[in-house]
Short mmCIF file of N, CA and C in Angstrom, two decimals:
data_model
loop_
_atom_site.label_atom_id
_atom_site.label_comp_id
_atom_site.label_asym_id
_atom_site.label_seq_id
_atom_site.Cartn_x
_atom_site.Cartn_y
_atom_site.Cartn_z
N MET A 1044 -2.59 31.93 -9.68
CA MET A 1044 -2.15 30.89 -10.61
C MET A 1044 -2.54 31.40 -12.09
N PHE A 1045 -3.58 32.09 -12.32
CA PHE A 1045 -3.92 32.43 -13.52
C PHE A 1045 -4.32 33.93 -13.64
N ASN A 1046 -3.93 34.44 -14.59
CA ASN A 1046 -4.29 35.92 -14.81
C ASN A 1046 -5.18 36.13 -16.03
N ASN A 1047 -5.55 34.97 -16.64
CA ASN A 1047 -6.49 35.09 -17.76
C ASN A 1047 -7.47 33.91 -17.87
N LYS A 1048 -8.63 34.07 -18.75
CA LYS A 1048 -9.53 32.98 -18.68
C LYS A 1048 -8.82 31.78 -19.31
N PRO A 1049 -8.09 31.79 -20.50
CA PRO A 1049 -7.60 30.66 -21.14
C PRO A 1049 -6.76 29.80 -20.13
N GLY A 1050 -6.03 30.43 -19.19
CA GLY A 1050 -5.34 29.69 -18.15
C GLY A 1050 -6.21 28.90 -17.25
N ALA A 1051 -7.34 29.59 -16.86
CA ALA A 1051 -8.36 28.79 -16.06
C ALA A 1051 -8.90 27.62 -16.93
N ALA A 1052 -9.26 27.84 -18.05
CA ALA A 1052 -9.85 26.85 -18.95
C ALA A 1052 -8.99 25.57 -19.13
N GLN A 1053 -7.60 25.94 -19.25
CA GLN A 1053 -6.64 24.95 -19.41
C GLN A 1053 -6.56 23.98 -18.00
N PHE A 1054 -6.58 24.83 -16.98
CA PHE A 1054 -6.48 24.01 -15.69
C PHE A 1054 -7.67 23.16 -15.55
N LEU A 1055 -8.82 23.62 -15.86
CA LEU A 1055 -10.05 22.75 -15.88
C LEU A 1055 -9.82 21.51 -16.82
N ARG A 1056 -9.42 21.73 -17.91
CA ARG A 1056 -9.15 20.55 -18.84
C ARG A 1056 -8.13 19.63 -18.29
N PHE A 1057 -6.96 20.18 -17.67
CA PHE A 1057 -6.02 19.40 -17.02
C PHE A 1057 -6.71 18.56 -15.82
N CYS A 1058 -7.56 19.00 -15.12
CA CYS A 1058 -8.36 18.45 -14.03
C CYS A 1058 -9.19 17.36 -14.58
N ALA A 1059 -9.94 17.62 -15.74
CA ALA A 1059 -10.59 16.59 -16.26
C ALA A 1059 -9.92 15.39 -16.62
N VAL A 1060 -8.69 15.53 -17.26
CA VAL A 1060 -7.77 14.52 -17.80
C VAL A 1060 -7.39 13.78 -16.38
N GLY A 1061 -7.10 14.66 -15.48
CA GLY A 1061 -6.62 14.08 -14.06
C GLY A 1061 -7.66 13.12 -13.50
N VAL A 1062 -8.92 13.60 -13.53
CA VAL A 1062 -9.90 12.63 -12.97
C VAL A 1062 -9.77 11.28 -13.49
N GLY A 1063 -9.66 11.20 -14.78
CA GLY A 1063 -9.56 9.76 -15.43
C GLY A 1063 -8.30 8.98 -14.88
N ASN A 1064 -7.23 9.84 -14.82
CA ASN A 1064 -5.97 9.18 -14.29
C ASN A 1064 -6.12 8.83 -12.84
N THR A 1065 -6.65 9.66 -12.03
CA THR A 1065 -6.85 9.38 -10.61
C THR A 1065 -7.70 8.16 -10.41
N VAL A 1066 -8.71 8.02 -11.24
CA VAL A 1066 -9.60 6.81 -11.07
C VAL A 1066 -8.60 5.49 -11.33
N VAL A 1067 -7.90 5.64 -12.33
CA VAL A 1067 -6.93 4.52 -12.67
C VAL A 1067 -5.95 4.32 -11.53
N ASP A 1068 -5.29 5.42 -10.99
CA ASP A 1068 -4.38 5.42 -9.83
C ASP A 1068 -4.97 4.78 -8.62
N LEU A 1069 -6.17 5.40 -8.23
CA LEU A 1069 -6.72 4.96 -6.99
C LEU A 1069 -7.06 3.36 -7.13
N THR A 1070 -7.78 3.06 -8.15
CA THR A 1070 -8.29 1.65 -8.34
C THR A 1070 -7.06 0.78 -8.34
N THR A 1071 -5.98 0.93 -8.99
CA THR A 1071 -4.79 0.19 -8.96
C THR A 1071 -4.17 0.33 -7.55
N PHE A 1072 -4.00 1.43 -7.04
CA PHE A 1072 -3.38 1.43 -5.70
C PHE A 1072 -4.10 0.57 -4.64
N PHE A 1073 -5.49 0.75 -4.36
CA PHE A 1073 -6.28 0.13 -3.52
C PHE A 1073 -6.27 -1.37 -3.95
N GLY A 1074 -6.37 -1.79 -5.21
CA GLY A 1074 -6.33 -3.19 -5.53
C GLY A 1074 -4.97 -3.84 -5.24
N LEU A 1075 -3.83 -3.14 -5.49
CA LEU A 1075 -2.60 -3.76 -5.07
C LEU A 1075 -2.37 -3.84 -3.67
N THR A 1076 -2.73 -2.78 -2.91
CA THR A 1076 -2.46 -2.86 -1.37
C THR A 1076 -3.56 -3.94 -0.81
N LEU A 1077 -4.70 -4.01 -1.35
CA LEU A 1077 -5.73 -4.94 -0.88
C LEU A 1077 -5.11 -6.64 -1.04
N VAL A 1078 -4.43 -6.79 -2.02
CA VAL A 1078 -3.74 -8.26 -2.23
C VAL A 1078 -2.37 -8.18 -1.43
N GLY A 1079 -2.09 -7.25 -0.69
CA GLY A 1079 -0.84 -7.35 0.24
C GLY A 1079 0.41 -6.73 -0.24
N MET A 1080 0.37 -6.06 -1.40
CA MET A 1080 1.60 -5.36 -1.80
C MET A 1080 1.86 -4.16 -1.07
N PRO A 1081 3.13 -3.95 -0.62
CA PRO A 1081 3.48 -2.83 0.01
C PRO A 1081 3.07 -1.47 -0.46
N TYR A 1082 2.65 -0.49 0.22
CA TYR A 1082 2.01 0.67 -0.21
C TYR A 1082 2.76 1.52 -1.14
N LEU A 1083 3.97 1.70 -0.80
CA LEU A 1083 4.97 2.59 -1.52
C LEU A 1083 5.29 1.89 -2.94
N LEU A 1084 5.36 0.62 -3.06
CA LEU A 1084 5.49 -0.03 -4.35
C LEU A 1084 4.13 0.04 -5.15
N ALA A 1085 3.11 -0.07 -4.40
CA ALA A 1085 1.79 0.11 -5.07
C ALA A 1085 1.45 1.56 -5.56
N GLN A 1086 2.12 2.57 -4.87
CA GLN A 1086 1.97 3.94 -5.22
C GLN A 1086 2.83 4.18 -6.48
N VAL A 1087 4.08 3.55 -6.53
CA VAL A 1087 4.84 3.73 -7.79
C VAL A 1087 3.95 3.00 -9.02
N LEU A 1088 3.57 1.94 -8.84
CA LEU A 1088 2.85 1.28 -9.98
C LEU A 1088 1.60 1.90 -10.34
N SER A 1089 0.79 2.31 -9.46
CA SER A 1089 -0.57 2.94 -9.64
C SER A 1089 -0.35 4.25 -10.19
N TYR A 1090 0.52 5.05 -9.81
CA TYR A 1090 0.79 6.34 -10.46
C TYR A 1090 1.32 6.14 -11.92
N SER A 1091 2.15 5.30 -12.03
CA SER A 1091 2.64 5.03 -13.53
C SER A 1091 1.54 4.56 -14.56
N ALA A 1092 0.53 3.99 -14.01
CA ALA A 1092 -0.46 3.46 -14.68
C ALA A 1092 -1.22 4.50 -15.60
N GLY A 1093 -1.30 5.65 -15.13
CA GLY A 1093 -2.06 6.81 -15.88
C GLY A 1093 -1.08 7.65 -16.72
N VAL A 1094 0.32 7.38 -16.63
CA VAL A 1094 1.20 8.46 -17.35
C VAL A 1094 1.08 8.48 -18.82
N VAL A 1095 0.86 7.41 -19.46
CA VAL A 1095 0.87 7.46 -20.95
C VAL A 1095 -0.43 8.05 -21.49
N ASN A 1096 -1.52 7.63 -20.84
CA ASN A 1096 -2.78 8.38 -21.09
C ASN A 1096 -2.70 9.76 -20.79
N SER A 1097 -2.14 10.31 -19.70
CA SER A 1097 -2.03 11.66 -19.53
C SER A 1097 -1.13 12.37 -20.54
N PHE A 1098 -0.13 11.83 -21.01
CA PHE A 1098 0.73 12.46 -21.99
C PHE A 1098 -0.02 12.88 -23.25
N PHE A 1099 -0.91 11.91 -23.72
CA PHE A 1099 -1.50 12.11 -24.91
C PHE A 1099 -2.64 13.08 -24.95
N PHE A 1100 -3.61 12.87 -23.63
CA PHE A 1100 -4.67 13.79 -23.51
C PHE A 1100 -4.21 15.21 -23.07
N ASN A 1101 -3.23 15.34 -22.23
CA ASN A 1101 -2.90 16.67 -21.83
C ASN A 1101 -2.09 17.32 -23.04
N ARG A 1102 -1.32 16.66 -23.89
CA ARG A 1102 -0.66 17.27 -24.98
C ARG A 1102 -1.63 17.91 -26.01
N LYS A 1103 -2.56 16.95 -26.31
CA LYS A 1103 -3.56 17.15 -27.46
C LYS A 1103 -4.71 18.18 -27.16
N TRP A 1104 -5.23 17.83 -25.99
CA TRP A 1104 -6.53 18.56 -25.55
C TRP A 1104 -6.37 19.63 -24.58
N THR A 1105 -5.54 19.30 -23.39
CA THR A 1105 -5.33 20.40 -22.46
C THR A 1105 -4.42 21.43 -22.89
N PHE A 1106 -3.39 21.19 -23.34
CA PHE A 1106 -2.34 22.26 -23.78
C PHE A 1106 -2.37 22.49 -25.22
N ARG A 1107 -3.07 21.80 -26.06
CA ARG A 1107 -3.32 22.02 -27.55
C ARG A 1107 -2.18 22.21 -28.23
N VAL A 1108 -0.98 21.20 -27.90
CA VAL A 1108 0.19 21.43 -28.75
C VAL A 1108 -0.04 20.90 -30.22
N THR A 1109 0.58 21.57 -31.12
CA THR A 1109 0.36 21.23 -32.52
C THR A 1109 1.62 20.58 -33.13
N HIS A 1110 2.79 20.99 -32.68
CA HIS A 1110 3.97 20.30 -33.24
C HIS A 1110 4.15 18.95 -32.82
N LYS A 1111 4.92 18.32 -33.69
CA LYS A 1111 5.14 16.80 -33.51
C LYS A 1111 5.93 16.59 -32.10
N ALA A 1112 5.43 15.61 -31.41
CA ALA A 1112 6.11 15.36 -30.08
C ALA A 1112 7.64 14.95 -30.32
N SER A 1113 8.48 15.42 -29.59
CA SER A 1113 10.01 15.21 -29.56
C SER A 1113 10.37 14.38 -28.31
N ALA A 1114 11.52 13.92 -28.46
CA ALA A 1114 12.17 13.00 -27.46
C ALA A 1114 12.39 14.00 -26.23
N LEU A 1115 12.75 15.18 -26.45
CA LEU A 1115 13.07 16.02 -25.34
C LEU A 1115 11.61 16.41 -24.62
N GLU A 1116 10.55 16.54 -25.40
CA GLU A 1116 9.33 16.72 -24.78
C GLU A 1116 8.93 15.56 -23.85
N VAL A 1117 9.04 14.34 -24.34
CA VAL A 1117 8.77 13.15 -23.58
C VAL A 1117 9.65 13.05 -22.26
N ILE A 1118 10.95 13.27 -22.42
CA ILE A 1118 11.84 13.38 -21.23
C ILE A 1118 11.47 14.36 -20.31
N LYS A 1119 11.15 15.67 -20.70
CA LYS A 1119 10.52 16.59 -19.70
C LYS A 1119 9.29 16.09 -18.95
N PHE A 1120 8.45 15.41 -19.86
CA PHE A 1120 7.12 15.01 -19.18
C PHE A 1120 7.47 13.88 -18.27
N ILE A 1121 8.41 13.08 -18.53
CA ILE A 1121 8.75 11.92 -17.56
C ILE A 1121 9.29 12.66 -16.36
N THR A 1122 10.21 13.63 -16.36
CA THR A 1122 10.86 14.22 -15.38
C THR A 1122 9.75 14.91 -14.39
N VAL A 1123 8.84 15.66 -15.15
CA VAL A 1123 7.81 16.31 -14.25
C VAL A 1123 7.01 15.37 -13.50
N ASN A 1124 6.54 14.12 -14.38
CA ASN A 1124 5.86 13.27 -13.52
C ASN A 1124 6.52 12.48 -12.41
N GLY A 1125 7.87 12.19 -12.66
CA GLY A 1125 8.83 11.73 -11.71
C GLY A 1125 8.84 12.49 -10.44
N LEU A 1126 9.04 13.93 -10.69
CA LEU A 1126 9.10 14.81 -9.62
C LEU A 1126 7.78 14.73 -8.78
N SER A 1127 6.65 14.68 -9.52
CA SER A 1127 5.27 14.59 -8.86
C SER A 1127 5.10 13.30 -8.03
N LEU A 1128 5.65 12.22 -8.71
CA LEU A 1128 5.63 10.98 -7.94
C LEU A 1128 6.43 11.04 -6.61
N LEU A 1129 7.67 11.56 -6.84
CA LEU A 1129 8.49 11.65 -5.60
C LEU A 1129 7.66 12.48 -4.52
N LEU A 1130 7.17 13.68 -4.96
CA LEU A 1130 6.47 14.45 -3.91
C LEU A 1130 5.48 13.72 -3.39
N SER A 1131 4.54 13.17 -4.23
CA SER A 1131 3.29 12.44 -3.67
C SER A 1131 3.68 11.29 -2.63
N SER A 1132 4.69 10.51 -3.17
CA SER A 1132 5.17 9.37 -2.28
C SER A 1132 5.78 9.78 -0.97
N GLY A 1133 6.50 10.82 -1.00
CA GLY A 1133 7.06 11.45 0.21
C GLY A 1133 6.02 11.93 1.11
N LEU A 1134 5.03 12.65 0.52
CA LEU A 1134 3.87 13.00 1.37
C LEU A 1134 3.06 11.84 1.95
N LEU A 1135 2.87 10.82 1.22
CA LEU A 1135 2.03 9.69 1.48
C LEU A 1135 2.91 9.11 2.70
N PHE A 1136 4.28 8.82 2.66
CA PHE A 1136 4.91 8.27 3.66
C PHE A 1136 4.83 9.11 4.86
N ILE A 1137 5.14 10.39 4.79
CA ILE A 1137 5.08 11.38 6.01
C ILE A 1137 3.53 11.37 6.71
N LEU A 1138 2.55 11.38 5.77
CA LEU A 1138 1.25 11.48 6.40
C LEU A 1138 0.75 10.08 6.96
N HIS A 1139 1.20 9.06 6.31
CA HIS A 1139 0.81 7.70 6.75
C HIS A 1139 1.69 7.26 7.92
N ASP A 1140 2.94 7.21 7.75
CA ASP A 1140 3.80 6.58 8.59
C ASP A 1140 4.29 7.47 9.69
N VAL A 1141 4.48 8.70 9.47
CA VAL A 1141 4.98 9.66 10.52
C VAL A 1141 3.83 10.22 11.33
N THR A 1142 2.78 10.81 10.63
CA THR A 1142 1.59 11.38 11.40
C THR A 1142 0.52 10.42 11.72
N HIS A 1143 0.53 9.20 11.15
CA HIS A 1143 -0.42 8.05 11.43
C HIS A 1143 -1.91 8.46 10.76
N LEU A 1144 -1.94 9.17 9.86
CA LEU A 1144 -3.22 9.48 9.10
C LEU A 1144 -3.64 8.23 8.50
N GLN A 1145 -4.95 8.10 8.41
CA GLN A 1145 -5.42 6.92 7.70
C GLN A 1145 -4.94 6.80 6.40
N LEU A 1146 -4.65 5.64 5.88
CA LEU A 1146 -3.97 5.43 4.42
C LEU A 1146 -4.94 6.16 3.31
N TRP A 1147 -6.29 6.02 3.22
CA TRP A 1147 -6.90 6.55 2.37
C TRP A 1147 -6.91 8.18 2.33
N LEU A 1148 -6.84 8.84 3.51
CA LEU A 1148 -6.85 10.16 3.56
C LEU A 1148 -5.35 10.60 3.27
N SER A 1149 -4.39 9.95 3.65
CA SER A 1149 -2.96 10.25 3.25
C SER A 1149 -2.81 10.11 1.65
N LYS A 1150 -3.42 9.30 1.07
CA LYS A 1150 -3.33 8.96 -0.38
C LYS A 1150 -3.90 10.18 -1.08
N PHE A 1151 -5.11 10.63 -0.63
CA PHE A 1151 -5.89 11.74 -1.35
C PHE A 1151 -5.24 13.05 -1.04
N SER A 1152 -4.52 13.23 0.04
CA SER A 1152 -3.75 14.49 0.42
C SER A 1152 -2.57 14.50 -0.53
N ALA A 1153 -1.85 13.45 -0.59
CA ALA A 1153 -0.64 13.24 -1.34
C ALA A 1153 -0.93 13.42 -2.76
N THR A 1154 -2.04 13.14 -3.26
CA THR A 1154 -2.35 13.23 -4.69
C THR A 1154 -2.51 14.68 -5.02
N GLY A 1155 -3.27 15.43 -4.21
CA GLY A 1155 -3.33 16.88 -4.30
C GLY A 1155 -1.97 17.53 -4.47
N GLY A 1156 -1.06 17.21 -3.62
CA GLY A 1156 0.25 17.84 -3.79
C GLY A 1156 0.85 17.63 -5.11
N GLY A 1157 0.78 16.36 -5.60
CA GLY A 1157 1.18 15.97 -6.91
C GLY A 1157 0.78 16.76 -8.16
N ILE A 1158 -0.67 17.09 -7.96
CA ILE A 1158 -1.41 17.60 -9.05
C ILE A 1158 -0.86 19.03 -9.31
N VAL A 1159 -0.53 19.77 -8.19
CA VAL A 1159 0.02 21.08 -8.34
C VAL A 1159 1.29 21.19 -9.10
N VAL A 1160 2.30 20.23 -8.76
CA VAL A 1160 3.53 20.03 -9.26
C VAL A 1160 3.38 19.73 -10.76
N ASN A 1161 2.48 18.68 -10.99
CA ASN A 1161 2.35 18.27 -12.28
C ASN A 1161 1.88 19.29 -13.35
N PHE A 1162 0.74 20.11 -12.82
CA PHE A 1162 0.31 20.96 -13.75
C PHE A 1162 1.11 22.13 -14.08
N LEU A 1163 1.81 22.75 -13.01
CA LEU A 1163 2.81 23.75 -13.34
C LEU A 1163 3.80 23.30 -14.13
N GLY A 1164 4.53 22.30 -13.88
CA GLY A 1164 5.61 21.60 -14.66
C GLY A 1164 5.13 21.46 -16.17
N SER A 1165 3.97 20.89 -16.31
CA SER A 1165 3.48 20.73 -17.62
C SER A 1165 3.17 21.89 -18.41
N ARG A 1166 2.54 22.89 -17.81
CA ARG A 1166 2.27 24.25 -18.32
C ARG A 1166 3.50 24.93 -18.71
N LEU A 1167 4.33 25.08 -17.76
CA LEU A 1167 5.36 26.15 -17.83
C LEU A 1167 6.70 25.46 -18.69
N TRP A 1168 6.91 24.16 -18.55
CA TRP A 1168 8.07 23.55 -19.17
C TRP A 1168 7.84 22.53 -20.13
N VAL A 1169 6.96 21.57 -20.01
CA VAL A 1169 6.75 20.47 -20.93
C VAL A 1169 6.14 20.86 -22.27
N PHE A 1170 4.86 21.31 -22.07
CA PHE A 1170 4.07 21.52 -23.18
C PHE A 1170 4.04 23.01 -23.71
N THR A 1171 5.18 23.42 -24.00
CA THR A 1171 5.38 24.86 -24.57
C THR A 1171 5.53 24.79 -26.15
N GLU A 1172 5.08 25.73 -26.82
CA GLU A 1172 5.07 25.74 -28.26
C GLU A 1172 6.44 26.19 -28.75
N SER A 1173 7.46 26.34 -27.90
CA SER A 1173 8.76 26.96 -28.43
C SER A 1173 9.55 25.61 -28.97
#
């Protein structure tokens, strides 16, 4: 994934931002499912809870973008996060409903798949200096 040290450092910063977003995601997800919300709706709401924070921290700190944010950049960010959400929701459904894996293990596994899509999309498409 990386052929240089700046890429590795960037990924570590991305993961640090992701830890905060994941705490928000997991807390919201399990809180909503605990009060009886269907888990796929809880997935959409909990994932969405960290998206705005993610945009600002990843833009400024992780990818160190200096130009002013544009509408196109926001649209790209939302698109990448939407794809990540679709992937993680699909994995969550397959792992929990099809393979009958425990919900918490399904959620953690699905989150890992979403991280890969999100980082690559953000690095290669969203937060470029062009």
